[in-house]
Amino acid sequence: MYLQELWQQVLTLVSSEVPKNKLLTYFSRTAILELKDGIMKVGAPTPMAHAWIANKCFQTLVKFAQAAAPETREVTIEVDGALLNQDDLRAIDITQVVAQEKRVRKVRNLNEVTIKDVGGQLTNGAVNTARNGSNGSVSAHGSAYGGNASFVSHMLNQKYSLNNFVVGKDNRLAHAACIAISRRPGSEYNPLFIYGGVGLGKTHLLQATGNEILKNHPDALVVYLTAERFLNEVVAAIKRGDTASLRNRYRKVDCLIIDDIQFFTRGERTQEEFFHTFNDLFDAQKQIIVSSDCPPRELDGMEDRLKSRFGSGMVVEVYPPDFETRLAILQQKCQQQSVILPPEIIECLAKNGLQSVRELEGFLTRILAGMKLTKMMPTIRTVAQMIKSQNGGSQVNGVSEEELQRVMKIRSGDDMITLVSRYYQIPIETLTGASRKKEILLPRQLCMYLMYEVLKYSYGTIGDYFHGRNHTTVLHAHHKIEGLLMQDQKIASDTLTLKREIGL
Ligand code: ADP
Ligand code: MG
């Protein structure tokens, strides 16, 4: 999921330099196969795409790969034929990138803040972040900010906002602090230290706060980076013997956001540099926000003076969400993607995704991907199976063994008609008859849909059960219900209950 998002970001940037038709032709169904130890392995579905990307657009790709994922030192491309399969979920839908391009670029201009540095030129965008990659070599080595390059703030992911962060009692305090900071950065809650387990929304809050500050103060220079990235920069600056200019750059920042600060414990010099920057910014009343997987006092290997600096501001913990918050998060994510899932299914997910929001999102992504592929609403049983496969086969909360063991009870078209007729309390004659009243028509269409999907009858055969209606009528009914399942809560719920009755 993360790699796909990253790839989408990279290609959105690439689309600023590569014509749309080329993008559609050569980047269709490509993917990042792996990003490990600074090496980004890109997959192309065909040798033709591979050749074009490698020969015509490699430098552009490297440049933007580094901009989007600063830890990238090297980019490699290989052919992976499996990407052509429509159900290979690693591959990207390039049409979405092209469609998105305009919107994203607009936003980018707003958020890309650049400042002049000694000897530097005003540059726009993250374009200068991979200067070492432009000498024709295949790898892209080097740090993001080479020599006297201008300082470009890092694009914050637009997906994260304080509005789309679901607030529950587990994260209310952290959210409130972020709201306050976004209005008046640097004035209170400084530094803000957010800590908690993985997948609980720390990165979301940090990036959202950065986005919000930029919205409220478009001239502010907001820099978000992971501690790991900061570490790399410091190491590169030390190698160049030029930590002073690094320090100078950071001094100009209005809001410095550092994610996953527990990584600092690895390098003493990083801590030293950070401490200086921290003090400079703090004295100038600039905002500092950091996140960590543990409270300041437990940051082993972190210098005491840094720990106490962190502890001197606002320290808040985010906790795993409770059931209500989990429900609200799932509902919001469905809404965001304009899909409807029956309440039973949402509840089932909320009862099982106990670890983190990321786990919940993972469940949802898998279900939605399945729905896209099969064009079918999942049943409780398929959802339970999915959860089981994710959690290593342990018990699925809220679904009984008996439910999982059910066998299909419906064997014929007549069985199906009887079931639907009973469920909606419509006499069989009326259900199969000529009435076009909505309260009859919809159940009839749903019945046809189920006969098609569950019993695998042909449209013609189904028509015969309904007084010889012709197959286009049945086809229409099928498509209609398919569409409604994604939009209409009642139809989605009814279908789920009926499938449950059927034993699916
Ligand atoms: P962390 O940085 O704590 O490991 P993330 O911020 O990366 O966690 O969160 C993981 C995923 O869950 C992200 O996609 C994020 O948008 C989502 N998420 C976490 N908490 C919430 C929330 N309260 N409301 C909406 N989405 C959330
Ligand atoms: Mg994070």
Short mmCIF file of C-alpha atoms and ligand atoms in Angstrom, two decimals:
data_model
loop_
_atom_site.label_atom_id
_atom_site.label_comp_id
_atom_site.label_asym_id
_atom_site.label_seq_id
_atom_site.Cartn_x
_atom_site.Cartn_y
_atom_site.Cartn_z
CA MET A 1 0.00 0.00 0.00
CA TYR A 2 2.74 2.39 0.98
CA LEU A 3 4.80 1.63 -2.12
CA GLN A 4 1.84 2.19 -4.37
CA GLU A 5 1.14 5.55 -2.81
CA LEU A 6 4.77 6.50 -3.11
CA TRP A 7 4.83 5.48 -6.76
CA GLN A 8 1.77 7.57 -7.39
CA GLN A 9 3.57 10.53 -5.86
CA VAL A 10 6.67 9.93 -7.95
CA LEU A 11 4.68 9.68 -11.17
CA THR A 12 2.67 12.76 -10.34
CA LEU A 13 5.97 14.61 -10.18
CA VAL A 14 7.24 12.89 -13.33
CA SER A 15 4.09 14.00 -15.13
CA SER A 16 5.32 17.58 -14.87
CA GLU A 17 8.12 16.76 -17.30
CA VAL A 18 6.87 13.85 -19.38
CA PRO A 19 4.05 14.26 -21.93
CA LYS A 20 0.77 12.71 -20.95
CA ASN A 21 0.62 10.26 -23.89
CA LYS A 22 4.08 8.87 -23.04
CA LEU A 23 3.10 8.54 -19.44
CA LEU A 24 -0.03 6.61 -20.37
CA THR A 25 1.86 4.36 -22.77
CA TYR A 26 4.95 3.54 -20.79
CA PHE A 27 4.01 3.83 -17.15
CA SER A 28 0.80 1.88 -17.31
CA ARG A 29 0.83 -0.96 -14.76
CA THR A 30 4.25 -0.12 -13.44
CA ALA A 31 5.10 -0.35 -9.75
CA ILE A 32 7.73 0.05 -7.12
CA LEU A 33 8.58 -3.56 -6.38
CA GLU A 34 10.75 -2.82 -3.41
CA LEU A 35 12.41 0.02 -1.55
CA LYS A 36 15.16 -1.31 0.62
CA ASP A 37 18.54 -0.07 1.77
CA GLY A 38 18.16 3.03 -0.35
CA ILE A 39 17.52 1.07 -3.54
CA MET A 40 14.23 1.60 -5.29
CA LYS A 41 13.40 -1.33 -7.52
CA VAL A 42 10.90 -0.30 -10.19
CA GLY A 43 8.94 -2.88 -12.17
CA ALA A 44 7.83 -2.44 -15.78
CA PRO A 45 5.29 -4.88 -17.21
CA THR A 46 6.91 -5.24 -20.65
CA PRO A 47 10.39 -5.04 -22.17
CA MET A 48 9.15 -2.15 -24.28
CA ALA A 49 8.13 -0.10 -21.27
CA HIS A 50 11.36 -1.06 -19.56
CA ALA A 51 13.45 0.13 -22.51
CA TRP A 52 11.65 3.42 -22.82
CA ILE A 53 11.84 4.28 -19.16
CA ALA A 54 15.48 3.24 -18.91
CA ASN A 55 16.56 5.15 -22.04
CA LYS A 56 14.30 8.13 -22.28
CA CYS A 57 13.27 9.12 -18.86
CA PHE A 58 15.59 7.63 -16.35
CA GLN A 59 17.12 10.81 -15.01
CA THR A 60 13.73 12.39 -14.53
CA LEU A 61 12.58 9.32 -12.71
CA VAL A 62 15.60 9.24 -10.42
CA LYS A 63 15.25 12.90 -9.63
CA PHE A 64 11.65 12.61 -8.58
CA ALA A 65 12.09 9.27 -6.86
CA GLN A 66 14.54 11.02 -4.59
CA ALA A 67 12.24 13.96 -4.13
CA ALA A 68 9.39 11.73 -3.01
CA ALA A 69 11.49 9.22 -1.07
CA PRO A 70 14.64 10.98 0.07
CA GLU A 71 16.23 7.79 1.31
CA THR A 72 16.53 6.61 -2.31
CA ARG A 73 20.15 6.39 -3.37
CA GLU A 74 19.70 4.27 -6.42
CA VAL A 75 16.93 3.35 -8.81
CA THR A 76 16.86 0.11 -10.76
CA ILE A 77 14.32 -1.06 -13.33
CA GLU A 78 13.35 -4.57 -14.21
CA VAL A 79 10.68 -6.33 -16.22
CA ASP A 80 7.99 -8.04 -14.18
CA GLY A 81 5.38 -9.58 -16.45
CA ALA A 82 3.02 -10.36 -13.58
CA LEU A 83 2.22 -6.67 -13.35
CA LEU A 84 0.08 -7.05 -16.44
CA ASN A 85 -2.46 -9.12 -14.54
CA GLN A 86 -5.40 -6.98 -13.64
CA ASP A 87 -5.47 -8.46 -10.18
CA ASP A 88 -1.86 -7.64 -9.45
CA LEU A 89 -2.50 -5.01 -6.83
CA ARG A 90 1.03 -3.65 -6.86
CA ALA A 91 0.57 -2.03 -10.26
CA ILE A 92 -0.60 1.52 -10.56
CA ASP A 93 -3.58 2.80 -12.50
CA ILE A 94 -1.80 5.44 -14.52
CA THR A 95 -5.01 7.09 -15.69
CA GLN A 96 -5.59 8.17 -12.11
CA VAL A 97 -2.23 9.89 -11.96
CA VAL A 98 -2.89 11.70 -15.20
CA ALA A 99 -6.35 12.74 -14.07
CA GLN A 100 -4.99 13.93 -10.75
CA GLU A 101 -2.06 15.80 -12.19
CA LYS A 102 -3.64 19.20 -12.54
CA ARG A 103 -5.14 19.28 -9.12
CA VAL A 104 -2.03 18.10 -7.38
CA ARG A 105 0.21 20.52 -9.16
CA LYS A 106 -1.86 23.43 -8.11
CA VAL A 107 -1.66 22.44 -4.52
CA ARG A 108 2.04 21.81 -4.86
CA ASN A 109 2.75 25.39 -5.77
CA LEU A 110 0.99 26.51 -2.68
CA ASN A 111 2.95 24.30 -0.40
CA GLU A 112 6.33 24.29 -1.93
CA VAL A 113 8.15 26.90 -0.05
CA THR A 114 11.55 27.88 -1.20
CA ILE A 115 14.05 30.21 0.29
CA LYS A 116 17.24 31.60 -1.04
CA ASP A 117 20.39 30.28 0.42
CA VAL A 118 23.89 31.68 0.22
CA GLY A 119 24.81 31.51 -3.43
CA GLY A 120 21.66 29.62 -4.26
CA GLN A 121 18.99 30.39 -6.81
CA LEU A 122 15.34 30.56 -6.08
CA THR A 123 14.09 27.25 -7.30
CA ASN A 124 10.64 25.92 -7.53
CA GLY A 125 9.70 22.54 -6.32
CA ALA A 126 11.74 19.59 -5.29
CA VAL A 127 13.54 19.67 -8.61
CA ASN A 128 16.96 20.33 -7.24
CA THR A 129 16.95 17.53 -4.81
CA ALA A 130 18.68 15.02 -7.04
CA ARG A 131 21.34 17.05 -8.75
CA ASN A 132 23.82 14.25 -8.46
CA GLY A 133 21.67 12.03 -10.54
CA SER A 134 21.74 14.24 -13.61
CA ASN A 135 25.17 13.36 -14.90
CA GLY A 136 24.00 10.46 -16.95
CA SER A 137 24.89 7.74 -14.50
CA VAL A 138 22.34 5.15 -13.75
CA SER A 139 22.39 5.50 -10.00
CA ALA A 140 21.36 8.51 -8.07
CA HIS A 141 23.75 8.91 -5.24
CA GLY A 142 24.19 11.81 -2.91
CA SER A 143 22.21 13.76 -0.41
CA ALA A 144 19.17 15.80 -1.13
CA TYR A 145 20.86 19.09 -0.49
CA GLY A 146 24.19 19.17 -2.19
CA GLY A 147 26.64 22.03 -1.63
CA ASN A 148 25.04 25.42 -1.93
CA ALA A 149 21.72 24.21 -3.21
CA SER A 150 18.64 26.11 -2.21
CA PHE A 151 16.59 24.81 0.60
CA VAL A 152 13.29 23.48 -0.56
CA SER A 153 10.72 22.50 1.96
CA HIS A 154 9.32 19.04 1.64
CA MET A 155 5.99 18.51 0.17
CA LEU A 156 3.55 17.44 2.78
CA ASN A 157 1.15 14.76 1.74
CA GLN A 158 -2.16 16.44 0.97
CA LYS A 159 -4.04 13.35 1.95
CA TYR A 160 -3.48 14.14 5.61
CA SER A 161 -5.62 16.85 7.11
CA LEU A 162 -6.82 17.68 10.58
CA ASN A 163 -10.36 17.48 9.26
CA ASN A 164 -10.11 13.92 8.08
CA PHE A 165 -8.53 12.79 11.33
CA VAL A 166 -11.21 11.05 13.35
CA VAL A 167 -11.14 12.24 16.93
CA GLY A 168 -11.86 9.87 19.79
CA LYS A 169 -10.95 9.89 23.43
CA ASP A 170 -7.71 8.12 22.57
CA ASN A 171 -6.26 10.94 20.50
CA ARG A 172 -8.34 13.99 21.47
CA LEU A 173 -5.56 15.74 23.32
CA ALA A 174 -3.01 15.31 20.55
CA HIS A 175 -5.50 16.52 17.97
CA ALA A 176 -6.43 19.57 20.04
CA ALA A 177 -2.77 20.51 20.47
CA CYS A 178 -2.27 20.23 16.70
CA ILE A 179 -5.26 22.46 16.02
CA ALA A 180 -3.95 25.08 18.45
CA ILE A 181 -0.49 24.94 16.89
CA SER A 182 -1.82 25.23 13.35
CA ARG A 183 -3.52 28.49 14.31
CA ARG A 184 -0.64 30.05 16.19
CA PRO A 185 2.54 28.11 15.55
CA GLY A 186 5.33 28.74 17.99
CA SER A 187 3.27 30.39 20.65
CA GLU A 188 2.21 27.57 22.91
CA TYR A 189 2.76 23.82 23.10
CA ASN A 190 6.32 24.17 21.95
CA PRO A 191 7.84 21.73 21.36
CA LEU A 192 4.99 19.32 20.84
CA PHE A 193 6.01 15.73 21.43
CA ILE A 194 3.54 13.09 20.27
CA TYR A 195 4.24 9.48 21.05
CA GLY A 196 2.52 6.10 20.76
CA GLY A 197 2.56 2.73 19.00
CA VAL A 198 2.74 2.19 15.25
CA GLY A 199 -0.18 2.96 13.03
CA LEU A 200 -1.95 5.20 15.54
CA GLY A 201 -1.94 8.38 13.49
CA LYS A 202 1.25 10.19 14.52
CA THR A 203 2.49 10.79 10.99
CA HIS A 204 -1.03 11.76 9.99
CA LEU A 205 -1.20 14.39 12.73
CA LEU A 206 2.26 15.75 12.02
CA GLN A 207 1.69 16.13 8.30
CA ALA A 208 -1.82 17.44 8.77
CA THR A 209 -0.55 20.10 11.14
CA GLY A 210 2.10 21.11 8.60
CA ASN A 211 -0.56 21.33 5.88
CA GLU A 212 -2.83 23.36 8.10
CA ILE A 213 -0.07 25.79 9.08
CA LEU A 214 0.65 26.37 5.40
CA LYS A 215 -3.02 26.94 4.77
CA ASN A 216 -3.28 29.47 7.58
CA HIS A 217 0.14 31.01 6.96
CA PRO A 218 1.01 30.56 3.29
CA ASP A 219 4.34 32.31 3.70
CA ALA A 220 5.60 30.06 6.43
CA LEU A 221 8.43 27.68 5.76
CA VAL A 222 7.36 24.31 7.02
CA VAL A 223 9.71 21.39 6.85
CA TYR A 224 8.62 17.84 7.53
CA LEU A 225 11.13 15.05 7.56
CA THR A 226 11.74 11.75 9.20
CA ALA A 227 14.51 11.50 11.76
CA GLU A 228 16.17 9.02 9.46
CA ARG A 229 16.30 11.54 6.70
CA PHE A 230 17.68 14.18 9.04
CA LEU A 231 20.31 11.70 10.10
CA ASN A 232 21.31 11.13 6.47
CA GLU A 233 21.58 14.82 5.87
CA VAL A 234 23.78 15.35 8.86
CA VAL A 235 26.02 12.47 7.84
CA ALA A 236 26.33 13.93 4.34
CA ALA A 237 27.09 17.39 5.74
CA ILE A 238 29.79 15.96 8.00
CA LYS A 239 31.31 14.21 5.01
CA ARG A 240 31.36 17.48 3.14
CA GLY A 241 32.75 19.19 6.22
CA ASP A 242 29.92 21.66 6.03
CA THR A 243 27.60 21.33 8.97
CA ALA A 244 27.45 25.11 9.30
CA SER A 245 25.43 25.55 6.13
CA LEU A 246 23.10 22.78 7.17
CA ARG A 247 22.51 24.60 10.42
CA ASN A 248 22.01 27.84 8.54
CA ARG A 249 19.34 26.33 6.38
CA TYR A 250 17.37 24.95 9.24
CA ARG A 251 17.57 28.22 11.09
CA LYS A 252 15.26 29.74 8.49
CA VAL A 253 12.50 27.27 9.11
CA ASP A 254 9.29 28.44 10.79
CA CYS A 255 8.04 25.03 11.72
CA LEU A 256 10.24 21.97 11.92
CA ILE A 257 8.48 18.63 12.05
CA ILE A 258 10.50 15.51 12.71
CA ASP A 259 8.85 12.12 12.57
CA ASP A 260 10.00 8.99 14.41
CA ILE A 261 12.65 10.70 16.47
CA GLN A 262 13.55 7.44 18.16
CA PHE A 263 15.95 6.92 15.24
CA PHE A 264 18.13 9.73 16.51
CA THR A 265 19.43 7.56 19.25
CA ARG A 266 21.76 6.05 16.70
CA GLY A 267 24.02 9.00 15.93
CA GLU A 268 25.67 11.32 18.39
CA ARG A 269 26.54 13.95 15.83
CA THR A 270 22.94 14.02 14.67
CA GLN A 271 21.84 14.74 18.19
CA GLU A 272 24.41 17.46 18.46
CA GLU A 273 23.24 19.09 15.23
CA PHE A 274 19.65 18.70 16.14
CA PHE A 275 20.26 20.20 19.55
CA HIS A 276 21.74 23.33 17.99
CA THR A 277 18.98 23.66 15.45
CA PHE A 278 16.44 22.96 18.11
CA ASN A 279 17.79 25.70 20.36
CA ASP A 280 18.04 28.20 17.53
CA LEU A 281 14.46 27.60 16.51
CA PHE A 282 13.18 27.44 20.03
CA ASP A 283 14.83 30.73 20.98
CA ALA A 284 13.33 32.33 17.90
CA GLN A 285 9.91 31.02 18.99
CA LYS A 286 9.59 28.78 15.96
CA GLN A 287 7.41 25.72 16.20
CA ILE A 288 8.90 22.28 16.67
CA ILE A 289 6.84 19.11 16.45
CA VAL A 290 8.25 15.63 16.90
CA SER A 291 6.88 12.13 17.13
CA SER A 292 8.31 9.04 18.69
CA ASP A 293 7.31 5.50 19.59
CA CYS A 294 7.98 6.13 23.30
CA PRO A 295 7.97 9.01 25.81
CA PRO A 296 11.08 11.25 26.00
CA ARG A 297 12.44 9.65 29.15
CA GLU A 298 12.52 6.23 27.49
CA LEU A 299 14.53 7.31 24.47
CA ASP A 300 17.55 5.17 25.21
CA GLY A 301 20.76 6.58 23.89
CA MET A 302 19.31 10.05 23.62
CA GLU A 303 21.25 12.78 25.39
CA ASP A 304 19.67 13.98 28.60
CA ARG A 305 19.63 17.61 27.55
CA LEU A 306 17.59 16.66 24.47
CA LYS A 307 15.23 14.54 26.52
CA SER A 308 14.63 17.38 28.90
CA ARG A 309 14.11 19.81 26.03
CA PHE A 310 11.46 17.51 24.60
CA GLY A 311 9.89 17.13 28.00
CA SER A 312 9.76 20.88 28.51
CA GLY A 313 6.92 21.42 26.08
CA MET A 314 3.73 19.50 25.57
CA VAL A 315 4.03 15.71 25.67
CA VAL A 316 0.99 13.70 24.57
CA GLU A 317 0.40 10.05 24.02
CA VAL A 318 -1.90 8.60 21.37
CA TYR A 319 -3.59 5.34 22.33
CA PRO A 320 -5.07 2.55 20.25
CA PRO A 321 -8.61 3.55 19.27
CA ASP A 322 -11.57 2.10 21.14
CA PHE A 323 -14.49 0.38 19.41
CA GLU A 324 -16.47 3.58 18.76
CA THR A 325 -13.49 5.36 17.26
CA ARG A 326 -12.67 2.33 15.14
CA LEU A 327 -16.22 2.35 13.79
CA ALA A 328 -16.04 6.07 13.07
CA ILE A 329 -12.70 5.71 11.32
CA LEU A 330 -13.98 2.92 9.10
CA GLN A 331 -17.10 4.86 8.26
CA GLN A 332 -15.06 7.89 7.38
CA LYS A 333 -12.67 5.92 5.18
CA CYS A 334 -15.63 4.40 3.32
CA GLN A 335 -17.12 7.81 2.85
CA GLN A 336 -13.84 9.16 1.55
CA GLN A 337 -13.77 6.47 -1.10
CA SER A 338 -17.49 6.77 -1.81
CA VAL A 339 -18.29 3.18 -1.01
CA ILE A 340 -20.97 1.75 1.16
CA LEU A 341 -20.46 -1.25 3.34
CA PRO A 342 -23.27 -2.78 5.38
CA PRO A 343 -23.04 -1.92 9.11
CA GLU A 344 -22.57 -5.61 9.97
CA ILE A 345 -19.37 -5.70 7.97
CA ILE A 346 -18.03 -2.45 9.37
CA GLU A 347 -18.74 -3.73 12.87
CA CYS A 348 -17.04 -6.99 12.16
CA LEU A 349 -13.91 -5.16 11.03
CA ALA A 350 -14.01 -2.84 14.03
CA LYS A 351 -14.30 -5.82 16.37
CA ASN A 352 -11.17 -7.34 14.91
CA GLY A 353 -8.81 -4.54 13.98
CA LEU A 354 -7.66 -3.96 17.54
CA GLN A 355 -4.00 -3.22 16.97
CA SER A 356 -3.97 0.03 15.09
CA VAL A 357 -5.66 2.23 12.57
CA ARG A 358 -3.24 0.96 9.98
CA GLU A 359 -4.52 -2.57 10.53
CA LEU A 360 -8.09 -1.34 10.08
CA GLU A 361 -7.12 0.42 6.90
CA GLY A 362 -5.44 -2.75 5.69
CA PHE A 363 -8.66 -4.74 6.21
CA LEU A 364 -10.66 -2.15 4.38
CA THR A 365 -8.25 -1.92 1.48
CA ARG A 366 -8.39 -5.66 0.98
CA ILE A 367 -12.17 -5.72 1.05
CA LEU A 368 -12.49 -2.84 -1.36
CA ALA A 369 -9.95 -4.38 -3.70
CA GLY A 370 -11.93 -7.62 -3.61
CA MET A 371 -15.14 -5.76 -4.34
CA LYS A 372 -13.56 -4.01 -7.29
CA LEU A 373 -12.33 -7.27 -8.71
CA THR A 374 -15.44 -9.35 -8.23
CA LYS A 375 -17.96 -6.51 -8.39
CA MET A 376 -19.67 -8.28 -5.48
CA MET A 377 -20.52 -7.17 -2.00
CA PRO A 378 -18.52 -9.33 0.42
CA THR A 379 -20.38 -11.52 2.87
CA ILE A 380 -19.64 -11.79 6.57
CA ARG A 381 -18.11 -15.10 5.77
CA THR A 382 -15.66 -13.79 3.19
CA VAL A 383 -14.80 -10.92 5.51
CA ALA A 384 -14.16 -13.34 8.35
CA GLN A 385 -11.95 -15.44 6.11
CA MET A 386 -9.98 -12.37 5.13
CA ILE A 387 -9.50 -11.38 8.77
CA LYS A 388 -8.46 -14.90 9.62
CA SER A 389 -5.84 -14.92 6.91
CA GLN A 390 -4.51 -11.59 8.20
CA ASN A 391 -4.37 -12.41 11.87
CA GLY A 392 -2.67 -15.73 11.46
CA GLY A 393 -5.75 -17.92 11.67
CA SER A 394 -6.89 -17.04 15.15
CA GLN A 395 -10.49 -16.56 16.23
CA VAL A 396 -12.53 -13.90 14.44
CA ASN A 397 -14.41 -11.74 16.93
CA GLY A 398 -18.13 -11.35 16.41
CA VAL A 399 -18.54 -14.22 13.96
CA SER A 400 -19.49 -17.62 15.30
CA GLU A 401 -17.86 -20.84 14.17
CA GLU A 402 -21.34 -21.99 13.23
CA GLU A 403 -21.67 -19.07 10.88
CA LEU A 404 -18.38 -19.92 9.27
CA GLN A 405 -19.47 -23.52 8.81
CA ARG A 406 -22.82 -22.78 7.19
CA VAL A 407 -23.73 -24.63 4.04
CA MET A 408 -25.67 -23.24 1.18
CA LYS A 409 -29.36 -23.84 1.61
CA ILE A 410 -30.67 -22.51 -1.64
CA ARG A 411 -30.55 -24.95 -4.49
CA SER A 412 -32.98 -23.72 -7.12
CA GLY A 413 -34.58 -20.64 -8.60
CA ASP A 414 -37.79 -21.47 -6.75
CA ASP A 415 -35.91 -21.57 -3.44
CA MET A 416 -34.52 -18.14 -4.16
CA ILE A 417 -37.88 -16.66 -5.07
CA THR A 418 -39.42 -18.13 -1.92
CA LEU A 419 -36.64 -16.67 0.20
CA VAL A 420 -36.88 -13.17 -1.28
CA SER A 421 -40.67 -13.26 -1.14
CA ARG A 422 -40.57 -14.17 2.54
CA TYR A 423 -37.88 -11.63 3.36
CA TYR A 424 -39.77 -8.72 1.82
CA GLN A 425 -43.18 -10.19 2.66
CA ILE A 426 -44.34 -9.95 -0.92
CA PRO A 427 -46.46 -12.83 -2.29
CA ILE A 428 -44.60 -14.93 -4.89
CA GLU A 429 -47.16 -14.07 -7.56
CA THR A 430 -46.61 -10.35 -7.03
CA LEU A 431 -42.83 -10.71 -6.88
CA THR A 432 -42.69 -12.50 -10.22
CA GLY A 433 -45.62 -10.56 -11.70
CA ALA A 434 -45.96 -7.34 -13.66
CA SER A 435 -46.08 -4.65 -10.98
CA ARG A 436 -43.55 -1.83 -11.48
CA LYS A 437 -43.99 -0.24 -8.08
CA LYS A 438 -40.64 0.51 -6.58
CA GLU A 439 -41.22 -1.59 -3.47
CA ILE A 440 -41.88 -4.61 -5.69
CA LEU A 441 -39.48 -3.86 -8.53
CA LEU A 442 -36.36 -3.60 -6.41
CA PRO A 443 -36.87 -6.90 -4.57
CA ARG A 444 -37.58 -8.53 -7.94
CA GLN A 445 -34.37 -7.16 -9.38
CA LEU A 446 -32.46 -8.22 -6.31
CA CYS A 447 -33.90 -11.70 -6.66
CA MET A 448 -32.73 -11.82 -10.27
CA TYR A 449 -29.32 -10.58 -9.22
CA LEU A 450 -28.98 -13.31 -6.60
CA MET A 451 -30.08 -16.00 -9.03
CA TYR A 452 -27.37 -14.84 -11.39
CA GLU A 453 -24.60 -14.45 -8.83
CA VAL A 454 -25.39 -17.34 -6.50
CA LEU A 455 -27.00 -19.95 -8.71
CA LYS A 456 -25.06 -18.93 -11.85
CA TYR A 457 -28.21 -19.11 -13.97
CA SER A 458 -28.15 -17.46 -17.38
CA TYR A 459 -30.15 -14.29 -17.95
CA GLY A 460 -32.54 -16.20 -20.19
CA THR A 461 -33.20 -18.89 -17.61
CA ILE A 462 -33.80 -16.29 -14.92
CA GLY A 463 -36.26 -14.48 -17.19
CA ASP A 464 -38.30 -17.69 -17.45
CA TYR A 465 -38.87 -17.66 -13.69
CA PHE A 466 -40.40 -14.20 -14.04
CA HIS A 467 -43.15 -14.84 -16.54
CA GLY A 468 -40.82 -15.13 -19.49
CA ARG A 469 -39.16 -11.74 -19.24
CA ASN A 470 -36.45 -11.41 -21.81
CA HIS A 471 -32.80 -11.55 -21.01
CA THR A 472 -32.10 -7.80 -21.43
CA THR A 473 -34.53 -7.07 -18.59
CA VAL A 474 -32.59 -9.44 -16.36
CA LEU A 475 -29.29 -8.02 -17.51
CA HIS A 476 -30.54 -4.55 -16.66
CA ALA A 477 -31.66 -5.73 -13.21
CA HIS A 478 -28.27 -7.26 -12.60
CA HIS A 479 -26.40 -4.08 -13.47
CA LYS A 480 -28.79 -1.94 -11.54
CA ILE A 481 -28.30 -3.91 -8.31
CA GLU A 482 -24.57 -4.06 -8.85
CA GLY A 483 -24.54 -0.27 -8.98
CA LEU A 484 -26.86 0.15 -6.02
CA LEU A 485 -24.76 -2.12 -3.85
CA MET A 486 -22.07 0.52 -3.83
CA GLN A 487 -24.42 3.40 -3.16
CA ASP A 488 -27.47 2.30 -1.29
CA GLN A 489 -27.13 1.31 2.32
CA LYS A 490 -30.46 -0.54 2.48
CA ILE A 491 -29.88 -2.63 -0.61
CA ALA A 492 -26.37 -3.46 0.59
CA SER A 493 -27.72 -4.57 3.97
CA ASP A 494 -30.60 -6.54 2.47
CA THR A 495 -28.26 -8.34 0.14
CA LEU A 496 -25.97 -9.23 2.99
CA THR A 497 -28.81 -10.58 5.11
CA LEU A 498 -30.18 -12.58 2.20
CA LYS A 499 -26.79 -14.04 1.44
CA ARG A 500 -26.50 -14.96 5.08
CA GLU A 501 -29.86 -16.72 4.86
CA ILE A 502 -28.65 -18.51 1.78
CA GLY A 503 -25.69 -19.69 3.80
CA LEU A 504 -22.99 -17.72 2.03
P1 ADP B 1 1.89 6.25 12.85
O1 ADP B 1 2.68 7.36 12.24
O2 ADP B 1 1.45 6.52 14.25
O3 ADP B 1 2.55 4.92 12.72
P2 ADP B 1 0.05 6.85 10.71
O4 ADP B 1 -0.14 8.30 10.95
O5 ADP B 1 0.94 6.47 9.59
O6 ADP B 1 0.53 6.13 12.04
O7 ADP B 1 -1.39 6.20 10.54
C1 ADP B 1 -1.63 5.01 9.83
C2 ADP B 1 -2.82 5.19 8.94
O8 ADP B 1 -3.99 5.33 9.71
C3 ADP B 1 -2.73 6.44 8.08
O9 ADP B 1 -3.23 6.15 6.80
C4 ADP B 1 -3.62 7.44 8.78
O10 ADP B 1 -4.22 8.34 7.86
C5 ADP B 1 -4.66 6.55 9.42
N1 ADP B 1 -5.16 7.09 10.69
C6 ADP B 1 -4.59 6.97 11.89
N2 ADP B 1 -5.33 7.55 12.85
C7 ADP B 1 -6.40 8.07 12.23
C8 ADP B 1 -7.56 8.79 12.67
N3 ADP B 1 -7.75 9.08 13.96
N4 ADP B 1 -8.46 9.18 11.74
C9 ADP B 1 -8.29 8.86 10.45
N5 ADP B 1 -7.24 8.18 9.97
C10 ADP B 1 -6.30 7.78 10.84
MG MG B 2 4.58 7.28 11.35
#
